[in-house]
Amino acid sequence: MVLISKQDILNYGKGLAVIVLILLIWEVAALVIQNNYILPTLGAIFTVLLHPFAPVLGGESLIANMLQSLKEVLLGFFCAAVLAIPIGLWIGWSTEARAYFNPVIQILRPVPPIAWMPFAIAWFGIGINSVVFIIIMGAFFPILINTVDGVQGVRRRWTEVAMMLHATPFEQVRTVVVPGALPVIWTGLRVSFGVAWMCVVAAEMLPGTSAGLGFLIMYAYNLGQLQVIGAGMIIIGLIGLCADTVFRAGRSRFFSWQGRE
Amino acid sequence: MEPVLTLNTITKTFRDSEQNCPALAGVSIDAYPREILCIMGPSGCGKSTLLRIIDGLEQADAGTIQIAQGTMAGSLSVAMVFQDPALFPWLSIYENIVYGLRLTAQKVPEDEVNERAAALLALTHLDSFAHSYPHQLSGGMQQRVAVARALAVTPQVLLMDEPFSALDTFTRRELEDEVIRIRDGMKTTIIMVTHNPEEAVYIADRIIILSERPAVVSEVLPVDLPHPRDPAGPEFIRIRELVTRRVLGKPDP
Ligand SMILES: Nc1ncnc2c1ncn2[C@@H]1O[C@H](COP(=O)(O)OP(=O)(O)OP(=O)(O)O)[C@@H](O)[C@H]1O
Ligand SMILES: [Mg+2]
């Protein structure tokens, strides 16, 4: 049963108040400036948001662009997780693997994902493959590093209990290392989903793309339709918020033991 | 009677790059069926190391260990209870207890898993907590679960490394009684490391005193008192004080 306390409602109210205040300031400024090329009015932005299935600027609808971005993000995020989790488990488990791979990881990690764009285009051409590649590059490292940390943070004693009961090395990984590291891996997934979402918008803004929220924003900019940019940004923010809520709910649902063992 | 466990001049030196740290210098102990042995000795003398060697978590440099094999399928020669319960927090109490039974090394069929779990839950008075999670249990209850988890694999020898030292006096006494019940009920040999002379005299059939590091057996004291023992009785107090002096290396008055 979920009980919403008075305190919760009050806190929601406080958060909402600030949002309303910002919207108010925006609206007043827009009315004063009276120039859609600098600051579109809220009315114009909401008009776009309220017709999510209508074609925007003669192209795809807001929803269609959003789904395109979402598809790319999920694809890249999924690939990154499938690659990073096993590699992270291995590197975290084996000191030998760590010695080999840690330096290269530390060098590649700080490279901004978008810097891979020229290579991406050279290797995969313009289009969704390049965008997905960028997302993988962005999402991979947070998952990898959290997985390695998670594995190393698994209590030695848990593994000893497993060994004491004659668990095979594979069983030790499956029954102790993976579940013990999962809360930290989950954090990595959460962080990397945020990164993936930023990567998709940035990658779609580059020349040559023809769909997605990033594309829409850039396209609207070229046409001077700033209210579409505002609408796109709000959608991006809302999806980020939804994803984060899902990850947080997952954590309190599955990893409530964390920090209380 | 044949011993279930024979340790013959177990020697262990921890070596890292420069330093050598001799921990055990030829420890020999026999443990007999259904016996409760308490191991005592000065702090850092090598008691934990000895248990870890018996359990295979650490390798001895020299010496031999003979352990009777488990008599039935899904049973291990030795199992261990550590000082901290070290339960798996993501598993329920039930799942923690049967953890060892579901490993390929044991291959216990699922209905027998249920049977053993039910018996252990009853033995350790945890029936109503089978579906709780470790963080919902007190320290004493968690340690009971750890005991049940070790007993699930029906070990010939149960090793316990200061299992109750983090618990309050009352919980401790309850669990000490439980250890005696387990020995009587499951016919397990129990080897317990403890720092508490009263605990040792309360439960042990024999108390093994180890010397300063590197450890050798310096004395074996039998405790021939009937159960339940009265910690206020004169003989109890005499043995308790004797044990205390021997661990400290003080002369008899
Ligand atoms: N993995 C290890 N590497 C190096 N030295 C170790 C290791 N484990 C134990 N030692 C050393 O071996 C000696 C015995 O340690 P052990 O933990 O067995 O003592 P103990 O008798 O259990 O002590 P306590 O009563 O404090 O629990 C100590 O001096 C300790 O520093
Ligand atoms: Mg110790």
Coordinates of C-alpha atoms and ligand atoms in Angstrom, one line a residue:
Chain A
M1 CA 0.0 0.0 0.0
V2 CA 1.3 3.4 -0.9
L3 CA 0.6 6.1 1.6
I4 CA 1.1 9.7 0.5
S5 CA 1.8 11.8 3.5
K6 CA 1.0 15.4 4.1
Q7 CA 4.8 16.1 3.9
D8 CA 4.9 14.5 0.4
I9 CA 2.1 16.6 -0.9
L10 CA 3.8 19.7 0.6
N11 CA 7.1 18.8 -1.1
Y12 CA 5.4 18.2 -4.4
G13 CA 3.7 21.6 -4.0
K14 CA 7.0 23.3 -3.4
G15 CA 8.5 21.7 -6.5
L16 CA 5.5 22.7 -8.5
A17 CA 5.6 26.2 -7.3
V18 CA 9.1 26.7 -8.7
I19 CA 8.1 25.3 -12.0
V20 CA 5.1 27.6 -12.2
L21 CA 7.3 30.6 -11.2
I22 CA 9.7 29.8 -14.0
L23 CA 6.9 29.5 -16.5
L24 CA 5.5 32.7 -15.3
I25 CA 8.8 34.6 -15.7
W26 CA 9.2 33.0 -19.2
E27 CA 5.8 34.1 -20.2
V28 CA 6.2 37.6 -19.0
A29 CA 9.6 37.9 -20.7
A30 CA 8.2 36.5 -23.9
L31 CA 5.3 39.0 -23.8
V32 CA 7.7 41.8 -23.2
I33 CA 10.2 40.8 -25.9
Q34 CA 7.5 40.0 -28.4
N35 CA 9.9 38.2 -30.7
N36 CA 9.4 34.5 -31.5
Y37 CA 13.0 34.3 -32.8
I38 CA 14.3 34.9 -29.3
L39 CA 11.7 33.6 -26.8
P40 CA 8.5 31.9 -28.0
T41 CA 5.4 32.3 -25.8
L42 CA 4.2 29.4 -23.7
G43 CA 1.1 29.4 -25.7
A44 CA 3.0 28.7 -28.8
I45 CA 5.0 25.9 -27.2
F46 CA 1.9 24.2 -25.7
T47 CA 0.1 24.4 -29.0
V48 CA 2.9 22.2 -30.4
L49 CA 2.7 19.9 -27.3
L50 CA -1.0 19.6 -27.5
H51 CA -0.9 18.2 -31.0
P52 CA 1.6 15.5 -30.7
F53 CA 0.4 13.5 -33.6
A54 CA 0.2 16.4 -36.0
P55 CA 3.0 16.8 -38.6
V56 CA 5.5 19.4 -37.4
L57 CA 7.0 21.9 -39.8
G58 CA 5.9 19.7 -42.7
G59 CA 7.7 16.7 -41.4
E60 CA 7.0 13.8 -39.0
S61 CA 4.9 14.4 -35.8
L62 CA 6.4 15.1 -32.4
I63 CA 5.5 11.5 -31.3
A64 CA 7.1 10.0 -34.4
N65 CA 10.3 11.9 -33.7
M66 CA 10.2 11.0 -30.1
L67 CA 9.7 7.3 -30.9
Q68 CA 12.6 7.4 -33.3
S69 CA 14.9 8.8 -30.6
L70 CA 13.6 6.4 -28.0
K71 CA 14.2 3.5 -30.3
E72 CA 17.8 4.5 -30.9
V73 CA 18.3 5.1 -27.2
L74 CA 16.9 1.7 -26.2
L75 CA 18.8 -0.1 -28.9
G76 CA 22.1 1.6 -27.9
F77 CA 21.5 1.2 -24.2
F78 CA 20.6 -2.4 -24.6
C79 CA 23.8 -3.2 -26.6
A80 CA 25.9 -1.3 -24.2
A81 CA 24.5 -3.2 -21.2
V82 CA 24.9 -6.6 -23.0
L83 CA 28.6 -5.7 -23.7
A84 CA 29.5 -3.9 -20.5
I85 CA 28.0 -6.1 -17.8
P86 CA 29.8 -9.4 -18.7
I87 CA 33.0 -7.5 -19.4
G88 CA 32.6 -5.6 -16.1
L89 CA 32.0 -8.9 -14.2
W90 CA 35.1 -10.4 -15.7
I91 CA 37.3 -7.4 -15.0
G92 CA 35.9 -7.0 -11.5
W93 CA 36.4 -10.7 -10.7
S94 CA 39.9 -11.2 -12.1
T95 CA 42.9 -9.1 -11.0
E96 CA 44.6 -10.3 -14.2
A97 CA 41.9 -8.9 -16.5
R98 CA 41.9 -5.7 -14.5
A99 CA 45.7 -5.3 -15.0
Y100 CA 45.2 -5.7 -18.8
F101 CA 42.1 -3.6 -19.3
N102 CA 42.1 -0.8 -16.7
P103 CA 44.5 1.5 -18.5
V104 CA 42.7 1.4 -21.8
I105 CA 39.3 2.0 -20.0
Q106 CA 40.7 5.0 -18.1
I107 CA 41.9 6.5 -21.4
L108 CA 38.8 5.9 -23.4
R109 CA 36.3 6.8 -20.7
P110 CA 36.8 10.6 -20.6
V111 CA 36.4 10.9 -24.4
P112 CA 33.1 12.6 -25.0
P113 CA 30.9 10.2 -27.0
I114 CA 30.1 12.7 -29.6
A115 CA 33.8 12.9 -30.5
W116 CA 33.3 9.5 -32.1
M117 CA 31.0 11.0 -34.6
P118 CA 33.5 11.3 -37.5
F119 CA 34.6 7.7 -37.0
A120 CA 31.0 6.6 -36.7
I121 CA 30.1 8.2 -40.0
A122 CA 33.2 6.7 -41.6
W123 CA 32.4 3.2 -40.4
F124 CA 28.6 3.2 -40.4
G125 CA 27.6 6.0 -42.7
I126 CA 25.0 8.7 -41.9
G127 CA 21.9 7.5 -40.2
I128 CA 20.6 5.4 -37.3
N129 CA 23.7 3.1 -37.1
S130 CA 26.0 6.0 -36.4
V131 CA 23.7 7.4 -33.8
V132 CA 23.3 4.0 -32.1
F133 CA 27.1 3.7 -32.1
I134 CA 27.5 7.0 -30.4
I135 CA 24.9 6.0 -27.8
I136 CA 26.8 2.7 -27.2
M137 CA 30.0 4.6 -26.7
G138 CA 28.3 6.9 -24.2
A139 CA 26.3 4.3 -22.3
F140 CA 29.1 1.6 -22.2
F141 CA 31.5 3.2 -19.7
P142 CA 29.1 4.1 -16.8
I143 CA 27.7 0.5 -16.9
L144 CA 31.2 -1.0 -17.1
I145 CA 32.7 1.0 -14.3
N146 CA 29.8 0.5 -12.0
T147 CA 29.8 -3.2 -12.7
V148 CA 33.5 -3.4 -11.9
D149 CA 33.0 -1.4 -8.7
G150 CA 30.0 -3.5 -7.8
V151 CA 31.9 -6.7 -8.2
Q152 CA 34.8 -5.4 -6.1
G153 CA 32.4 -4.2 -3.4
V154 CA 30.8 -7.7 -3.0
R155 CA 31.7 -8.7 0.6
R156 CA 34.5 -11.2 0.7
R157 CA 32.7 -13.1 3.4
W158 CA 29.8 -13.9 1.1
T159 CA 32.1 -15.5 -1.4
E160 CA 33.7 -17.4 1.4
V161 CA 30.3 -18.8 2.5
A162 CA 29.8 -19.9 -1.1
M163 CA 33.2 -21.6 -1.2
M164 CA 32.7 -23.1 2.2
L165 CA 29.5 -24.8 0.8
H166 CA 31.5 -26.0 -2.3
A167 CA 30.0 -23.6 -4.9
T168 CA 31.8 -23.9 -8.2
P169 CA 33.5 -20.7 -9.5
F170 CA 30.6 -20.3 -11.9
E171 CA 28.1 -20.7 -9.1
Q172 CA 30.0 -18.2 -7.0
V173 CA 29.6 -15.7 -9.8
R174 CA 25.9 -16.5 -10.4
T175 CA 24.7 -16.8 -6.8
V176 CA 26.9 -14.3 -5.0
V177 CA 28.8 -11.9 -7.2
V178 CA 26.0 -11.0 -9.6
P179 CA 23.3 -10.5 -7.0
G180 CA 25.8 -8.8 -4.6
A181 CA 26.9 -6.4 -7.3
L182 CA 23.5 -5.8 -8.9
P183 CA 22.5 -2.7 -6.9
V184 CA 25.6 -0.9 -8.1
I185 CA 25.2 -2.2 -11.6
W186 CA 21.7 -0.8 -11.5
T187 CA 23.1 2.6 -10.6
G188 CA 25.3 2.3 -13.6
L189 CA 22.3 1.5 -15.8
R190 CA 20.5 4.5 -14.5
V191 CA 23.4 6.8 -15.1
S192 CA 24.0 5.4 -18.5
F193 CA 20.4 5.8 -19.6
G194 CA 20.7 9.5 -18.8
V195 CA 23.9 9.6 -20.8
A196 CA 22.3 7.7 -23.7
W197 CA 19.5 10.1 -23.8
M198 CA 21.9 13.1 -24.0
C199 CA 23.9 11.3 -26.7
V200 CA 20.9 10.7 -28.9
V201 CA 19.8 14.3 -29.0
A202 CA 23.4 15.5 -29.6
A203 CA 24.0 12.9 -32.3
E204 CA 20.8 13.7 -34.1
M205 CA 21.7 17.3 -34.2
L206 CA 24.6 16.6 -36.5
P207 CA 24.2 17.1 -40.2
G208 CA 22.8 14.3 -42.3
T209 CA 20.2 13.0 -39.9
S210 CA 16.5 13.1 -40.8
A211 CA 14.5 12.0 -37.8
G212 CA 14.4 12.2 -34.0
L213 CA 14.0 14.9 -31.4
G214 CA 17.6 16.2 -31.9
F215 CA 16.9 16.5 -35.6
L216 CA 13.6 18.2 -35.0
I217 CA 15.2 20.8 -32.7
M218 CA 18.0 21.6 -35.2
Y219 CA 15.5 21.7 -38.1
A220 CA 13.2 24.0 -36.2
Y221 CA 16.2 26.2 -35.4
N222 CA 17.0 26.5 -39.1
L223 CA 13.4 27.5 -39.8
G224 CA 13.3 29.9 -36.8
Q225 CA 10.5 28.0 -35.2
L226 CA 11.6 28.3 -31.6
Q227 CA 8.3 27.1 -30.1
V228 CA 9.1 23.7 -31.6
I229 CA 12.5 23.7 -29.9
G230 CA 10.8 24.5 -26.6
A231 CA 8.3 21.6 -27.1
G232 CA 11.1 19.2 -28.0
M233 CA 13.1 20.1 -24.9
I234 CA 10.1 19.6 -22.7
I235 CA 9.6 16.1 -24.2
I236 CA 13.3 15.3 -23.7
G237 CA 13.1 16.4 -20.0
L238 CA 9.9 14.5 -19.4
I239 CA 11.3 11.2 -20.8
G240 CA 14.4 11.6 -18.8
L241 CA 12.3 12.1 -15.7
C242 CA 10.2 9.0 -16.5
A243 CA 13.2 6.8 -17.0
D244 CA 14.8 8.0 -13.7
T245 CA 11.5 7.3 -11.9
V246 CA 11.4 3.8 -13.3
F247 CA 15.0 3.1 -12.2
R248 CA 14.4 4.5 -8.8
A249 CA 11.3 2.5 -8.3
G250 CA 13.2 -0.6 -9.4
R251 CA 15.9 0.1 -6.9
S252 CA 13.5 0.4 -3.9
R253 CA 11.6 -2.6 -5.2
F254 CA 14.5 -5.0 -5.7
F255 CA 17.4 -3.7 -3.7
S256 CA 15.9 -2.5 -0.5
W257 CA 18.4 -4.6 1.4
Q258 CA 21.3 -2.4 0.2
G259 CA 23.0 -0.6 3.0
R260 CA 21.1 -2.6 5.6
E261 CA 23.0 -5.9 5.4
Chain B
M1 CA 36.2 -44.7 19.1
E2 CA 37.5 -43.4 15.7
P3 CA 38.0 -39.6 15.5
V4 CA 35.9 -37.8 12.9
L5 CA 38.6 -35.3 12.4
T6 CA 42.3 -35.7 12.9
L7 CA 44.7 -32.8 12.5
N8 CA 48.3 -33.8 12.4
T9 CA 51.0 -31.2 12.9
I10 CA 49.3 -28.5 10.9
T11 CA 51.8 -25.7 10.0
K12 CA 51.0 -22.4 8.4
T13 CA 53.1 -19.3 7.7
F14 CA 51.6 -16.3 6.0
R15 CA 54.1 -14.9 3.5
D16 CA 54.0 -11.7 1.7
S17 CA 56.8 -10.1 -0.3
E18 CA 59.2 -9.3 2.6
Q19 CA 57.6 -10.5 5.8
N20 CA 56.9 -14.0 7.1
C21 CA 54.2 -14.4 9.7
P22 CA 54.2 -17.9 11.2
A23 CA 50.7 -18.6 12.5
L24 CA 50.5 -22.3 13.2
A25 CA 53.6 -24.3 14.3
G26 CA 52.3 -27.9 14.3
V27 CA 48.8 -28.1 15.7
S28 CA 47.5 -31.6 16.3
I29 CA 44.0 -32.2 17.4
D30 CA 41.6 -35.2 17.4
A31 CA 37.9 -34.6 17.4
Y32 CA 35.5 -37.4 18.2
P33 CA 31.9 -38.0 17.1
R34 CA 29.3 -35.9 18.9
E35 CA 32.0 -33.9 20.7
I36 CA 32.0 -30.2 21.4
L37 CA 35.5 -28.8 21.4
C38 CA 36.2 -25.3 22.3
I39 CA 39.5 -23.7 21.1
M40 CA 40.8 -20.9 23.1
G41 CA 44.1 -18.9 22.9
P42 CA 45.5 -15.5 23.0
S43 CA 44.3 -13.0 20.4
G44 CA 46.0 -13.4 17.0
C45 CA 47.4 -16.8 17.9
G46 CA 46.0 -18.5 14.8
K47 CA 42.6 -19.8 15.8
S48 CA 40.7 -18.5 12.8
T49 CA 43.5 -19.6 10.6
L50 CA 43.2 -23.2 11.9
L51 CA 39.4 -23.3 11.3
R52 CA 39.9 -21.9 7.8
I53 CA 42.5 -24.6 7.0
I54 CA 40.1 -27.3 8.2
D55 CA 37.4 -25.8 6.0
G56 CA 39.7 -25.5 2.9
L57 CA 39.5 -21.7 2.8
E58 CA 43.2 -21.6 3.5
Q59 CA 46.0 -24.1 2.6
A60 CA 48.3 -25.5 5.3
D61 CA 52.0 -25.5 4.5
A62 CA 52.5 -28.9 6.1
G63 CA 50.6 -31.4 8.2
T64 CA 47.6 -33.6 7.3
I65 CA 43.9 -33.4 7.9
Q66 CA 41.7 -36.5 7.9
I67 CA 38.0 -36.0 8.0
A68 CA 35.2 -38.6 7.9
Q69 CA 33.2 -38.4 4.7
G70 CA 29.6 -37.4 4.7
T71 CA 27.4 -40.4 5.2
M72 CA 24.6 -39.4 2.9
A73 CA 24.1 -37.6 -0.4
G74 CA 24.1 -33.9 -0.2
S75 CA 26.2 -33.8 2.9
L76 CA 29.6 -32.1 3.4
S77 CA 32.4 -33.1 5.8
V78 CA 32.7 -29.7 7.3
A79 CA 30.7 -26.5 7.4
M80 CA 31.5 -23.2 9.1
V81 CA 29.7 -20.4 10.9
F82 CA 31.6 -17.1 10.9
Q83 CA 31.7 -14.4 13.5
D84 CA 29.3 -12.3 11.4
P85 CA 26.2 -14.1 10.1
A86 CA 27.2 -13.1 6.5
L87 CA 23.7 -14.0 5.2
F88 CA 22.9 -13.2 1.6
P89 CA 20.7 -10.1 2.0
W90 CA 18.9 -10.6 -1.3
L91 CA 17.6 -14.1 -0.3
S92 CA 14.8 -14.8 2.1
I93 CA 15.6 -16.7 5.3
Y94 CA 14.4 -19.9 3.7
E95 CA 16.5 -19.4 0.6
N96 CA 19.5 -18.6 2.8
I97 CA 19.2 -21.8 4.7
V98 CA 18.8 -24.0 1.6
Y99 CA 21.5 -22.1 -0.3
G100 CA 24.1 -24.9 0.0
L101 CA 21.6 -27.6 -0.9
R102 CA 20.9 -26.1 -4.3
L103 CA 24.5 -26.1 -5.4
T104 CA 25.6 -28.7 -7.8
A105 CA 28.1 -30.1 -5.3
Q106 CA 25.2 -31.3 -3.1
K107 CA 22.5 -32.1 -5.7
V108 CA 19.8 -32.5 -3.2
P109 CA 16.3 -33.2 -4.7
E110 CA 13.9 -30.4 -4.1
D111 CA 11.5 -32.2 -1.8
E112 CA 14.3 -33.2 0.5
V113 CA 15.4 -29.5 0.4
N114 CA 12.0 -28.6 1.7
E115 CA 12.2 -31.3 4.3
R116 CA 15.6 -30.3 5.7
A117 CA 14.6 -26.7 5.7
A118 CA 11.5 -27.3 7.6
A119 CA 13.4 -29.3 10.2
L120 CA 16.1 -26.6 10.5
L121 CA 13.5 -23.8 10.8
A122 CA 11.9 -25.7 13.6
L123 CA 15.2 -26.5 15.3
T124 CA 16.3 -22.9 15.3
H125 CA 12.8 -21.5 16.1
L126 CA 12.7 -19.5 12.9
D127 CA 9.5 -21.1 11.4
S128 CA 7.6 -17.8 11.3
F129 CA 10.5 -16.0 9.6
A130 CA 11.0 -18.3 6.6
H131 CA 9.9 -15.7 4.2
S132 CA 11.4 -12.7 5.9
Y133 CA 14.6 -11.1 4.7
P134 CA 17.8 -10.9 6.8
H135 CA 17.6 -7.2 7.4
Q136 CA 14.3 -7.8 9.2
L137 CA 15.9 -10.0 11.8
S138 CA 17.9 -9.2 14.9
G139 CA 21.6 -10.1 15.2
G140 CA 20.8 -13.2 17.2
M141 CA 18.2 -14.5 14.8
Q142 CA 20.6 -13.8 11.9
Q143 CA 23.3 -15.9 13.6
R144 CA 20.7 -18.7 14.0
V145 CA 20.0 -18.6 10.3
A146 CA 23.8 -18.8 9.7
V147 CA 23.9 -21.9 11.9
A148 CA 20.9 -23.4 10.1
R149 CA 22.6 -22.7 6.7
A150 CA 25.7 -24.5 7.8
L151 CA 23.7 -27.4 9.3
A152 CA 21.6 -27.8 6.1
V153 CA 24.5 -29.7 4.4
T154 CA 24.5 -32.1 7.4
P155 CA 28.2 -31.7 8.1
Q156 CA 30.1 -34.2 10.1
V157 CA 32.0 -31.3 11.8
L158 CA 30.5 -27.9 12.4
L159 CA 33.2 -25.2 12.8
M160 CA 32.2 -22.0 14.6
D161 CA 34.5 -19.0 14.8
E162 CA 33.5 -16.8 17.7
P163 CA 29.9 -17.2 16.5
F164 CA 28.2 -15.4 19.4
S165 CA 30.7 -12.8 20.4
A166 CA 28.7 -10.0 19.0
L167 CA 25.5 -11.0 20.9
D168 CA 24.2 -9.9 24.3
T169 CA 24.6 -12.3 27.3
F170 CA 21.0 -13.6 27.2
T171 CA 20.8 -14.3 23.4
R172 CA 24.2 -15.8 23.8
R173 CA 23.1 -18.3 26.5
E174 CA 20.1 -19.3 24.4
L175 CA 22.3 -20.0 21.4
E176 CA 24.7 -21.9 23.5
D177 CA 21.9 -24.1 24.7
E178 CA 20.9 -24.5 21.1
V179 CA 24.4 -25.7 20.1
I180 CA 24.1 -28.4 22.8
R181 CA 20.7 -29.4 21.4
I182 CA 22.1 -29.5 17.9
R183 CA 24.9 -31.8 19.0
D184 CA 22.4 -34.1 20.8
G185 CA 19.8 -34.0 18.0
M186 CA 22.0 -34.1 14.8
K187 CA 25.0 -35.9 16.3
T188 CA 27.3 -33.3 14.8
T189 CA 30.8 -32.7 16.1
I190 CA 31.3 -29.1 16.9
I191 CA 34.5 -27.1 17.1
M192 CA 34.0 -23.6 18.4
V193 CA 36.6 -20.9 18.8
T194 CA 35.6 -18.6 21.7
H195 CA 37.2 -15.9 23.8
N196 CA 34.7 -16.4 26.6
P197 CA 35.9 -18.8 29.3
E198 CA 32.4 -19.1 30.7
E199 CA 31.0 -20.1 27.3
A200 CA 33.7 -22.7 26.8
V201 CA 33.1 -24.3 30.2
Y202 CA 29.3 -24.1 29.6
I203 CA 29.3 -26.1 26.4
A204 CA 32.6 -27.9 25.8
D205 CA 33.5 -31.5 26.4
R206 CA 37.1 -30.5 26.0
I207 CA 38.8 -27.2 25.9
I208 CA 41.9 -26.9 23.7
I209 CA 44.3 -24.1 24.7
L210 CA 46.6 -22.8 22.0
S211 CA 49.9 -21.0 22.8
E212 CA 50.9 -17.6 21.6
R213 CA 51.5 -17.2 17.9
P214 CA 52.8 -19.4 16.2
A215 CA 50.2 -21.7 17.8
V216 CA 50.7 -25.1 19.2
V217 CA 48.3 -27.0 21.5
S218 CA 49.6 -26.1 24.9
E219 CA 47.0 -27.9 26.9
V220 CA 43.8 -29.9 26.6
L221 CA 41.3 -29.6 29.5
P222 CA 38.4 -32.0 29.8
V223 CA 35.2 -30.6 31.3
D224 CA 33.4 -33.5 33.0
L225 CA 30.3 -31.7 34.2
P226 CA 26.8 -32.9 33.5
H227 CA 24.4 -30.8 31.3
P228 CA 22.8 -28.4 32.0
R229 CA 25.8 -26.9 33.7
D230 CA 25.5 -24.3 36.4
P231 CA 27.8 -21.4 35.8
A232 CA 27.6 -20.6 39.5
G233 CA 28.7 -24.1 40.7
P234 CA 32.1 -24.3 42.4
E235 CA 33.5 -26.9 39.9
F236 CA 32.4 -24.7 37.0
I237 CA 34.0 -21.7 38.5
R238 CA 37.2 -23.6 39.2
I239 CA 37.5 -24.8 35.6
R240 CA 36.6 -21.3 34.3
E241 CA 39.4 -19.7 36.3
L242 CA 41.8 -22.4 35.3
V243 CA 41.1 -21.8 31.6
T244 CA 41.4 -18.1 32.0
R245 CA 44.9 -18.5 33.7
R246 CA 46.0 -20.9 31.0
V247 CA 45.0 -18.6 28.1
L248 CA 46.7 -15.7 29.8
G249 CA 49.8 -17.9 30.6
K250 CA 49.6 -17.1 34.3
P251 CA 50.9 -19.5 37.0
D252 CA 48.4 -21.3 39.2
P253 CA 48.0 -19.7 42.6
Ligands
LIG1 N1 45.5 -13.6 5.0 C1 46.5 -13.3 5.9 N2 47.7 -12.8 5.5 C2 48.7 -12.5 6.3 N3 48.6 -12.7 7.7 C3 47.5 -13.3 8.2 C4 46.4 -13.6 7.3 N4 45.4 -14.1 8.1 C5 45.9 -14.1 9.4 N5 47.1 -13.6 9.4 C6 48.0 -13.5 10.6 O1 48.0 -14.8 11.2 C7 47.9 -14.6 12.6 C8 46.8 -15.4 13.2 O2 45.5 -14.9 12.7 P1 44.1 -15.4 13.1 O3 43.1 -14.6 12.5 O4 44.1 -16.9 12.8 O5 44.2 -15.2 14.7 P2 43.0 -15.5 15.7 O6 43.6 -16.4 16.8 O7 41.8 -15.9 15.1 O8 42.8 -14.1 16.4 P3 41.6 -13.5 17.1 O9 41.5 -14.1 18.4 O10 41.9 -12.0 17.2 O11 40.4 -13.8 16.2 C9 47.8 -13.1 12.9 O12 49.0 -12.6 13.3 C10 47.4 -12.5 11.6 O13 48.0 -11.3 11.5
MG2 MG 39.9 -15.1 14.8

